[in-house]
Amino acid sequence: MGEIFPAELGAEAKFMRFFQQFLFQVEIAECLAVLVTFRRQRVASNVVVTP
């Protein structure tokens, strides 16, 4: 069995933290886009135009 050095663990942890942060930001952006679209649809459906 090989020995795992702290430097190797640190490099992998930094990469994984960056990757997780990136995915988290993408997920938040997608959720906000869905919420904004839903609110616009609700506002548009509540508008009544009288001639």
Coordinates of C-alpha atoms in Angstrom, one line a residue:
M1 CA 0.0 0.0 0.0
G2 CA 1.2 3.5 -0.8
E3 CA 1.4 6.3 1.6
I4 CA -0.8 9.4 1.1
F5 CA 0.9 12.7 1.7
P6 CA -0.9 15.8 3.0
A7 CA 0.1 17.8 -0.1
E8 CA -1.7 15.4 -2.4
L9 CA -4.9 15.5 -0.2
G10 CA -4.7 19.3 -0.2
A11 CA -4.6 19.6 -3.9
E12 CA -7.5 17.3 -4.4
A13 CA -9.6 19.0 -1.7
K14 CA -9.1 22.4 -3.3
F15 CA -10.2 21.1 -6.7
M16 CA -13.3 19.4 -5.2
R17 CA -14.2 22.5 -3.2
F18 CA -13.9 24.6 -6.4
F19 CA -16.0 22.1 -8.4
Q20 CA -18.7 21.9 -5.7
Q21 CA -18.9 25.7 -5.4
F22 CA -19.2 26.0 -9.2
L23 CA -22.1 23.5 -9.3
F24 CA -23.8 25.2 -6.3
Q25 CA -23.7 28.5 -8.1
V26 CA -25.1 27.0 -11.3
E27 CA -27.9 25.3 -9.3
I28 CA -28.8 28.6 -7.7
A29 CA -28.9 30.4 -11.0
E30 CA -31.2 27.8 -12.5
C31 CA -33.5 27.9 -9.5
L32 CA -33.7 31.7 -9.7
A33 CA -34.5 31.6 -13.5
V34 CA -37.4 29.2 -12.8
L35 CA -38.7 31.4 -10.0
V36 CA -38.5 34.6 -12.1
T37 CA -40.3 32.9 -15.0
F38 CA -43.0 31.5 -12.7
R39 CA -43.6 35.0 -11.2
R40 CA -43.9 36.6 -14.6
Q41 CA -46.4 34.0 -15.7
R42 CA -48.5 34.6 -12.6
V43 CA -48.4 38.3 -13.1
A44 CA -49.4 38.0 -16.7
S45 CA -52.3 35.6 -15.9
N46 CA -53.6 38.0 -13.3
V47 CA -53.8 41.0 -15.6
V48 CA -57.3 41.7 -16.9
V49 CA -57.7 43.9 -19.9
T50 CA -61.1 45.6 -20.3
P51 CA -62.1 47.1 -23.6

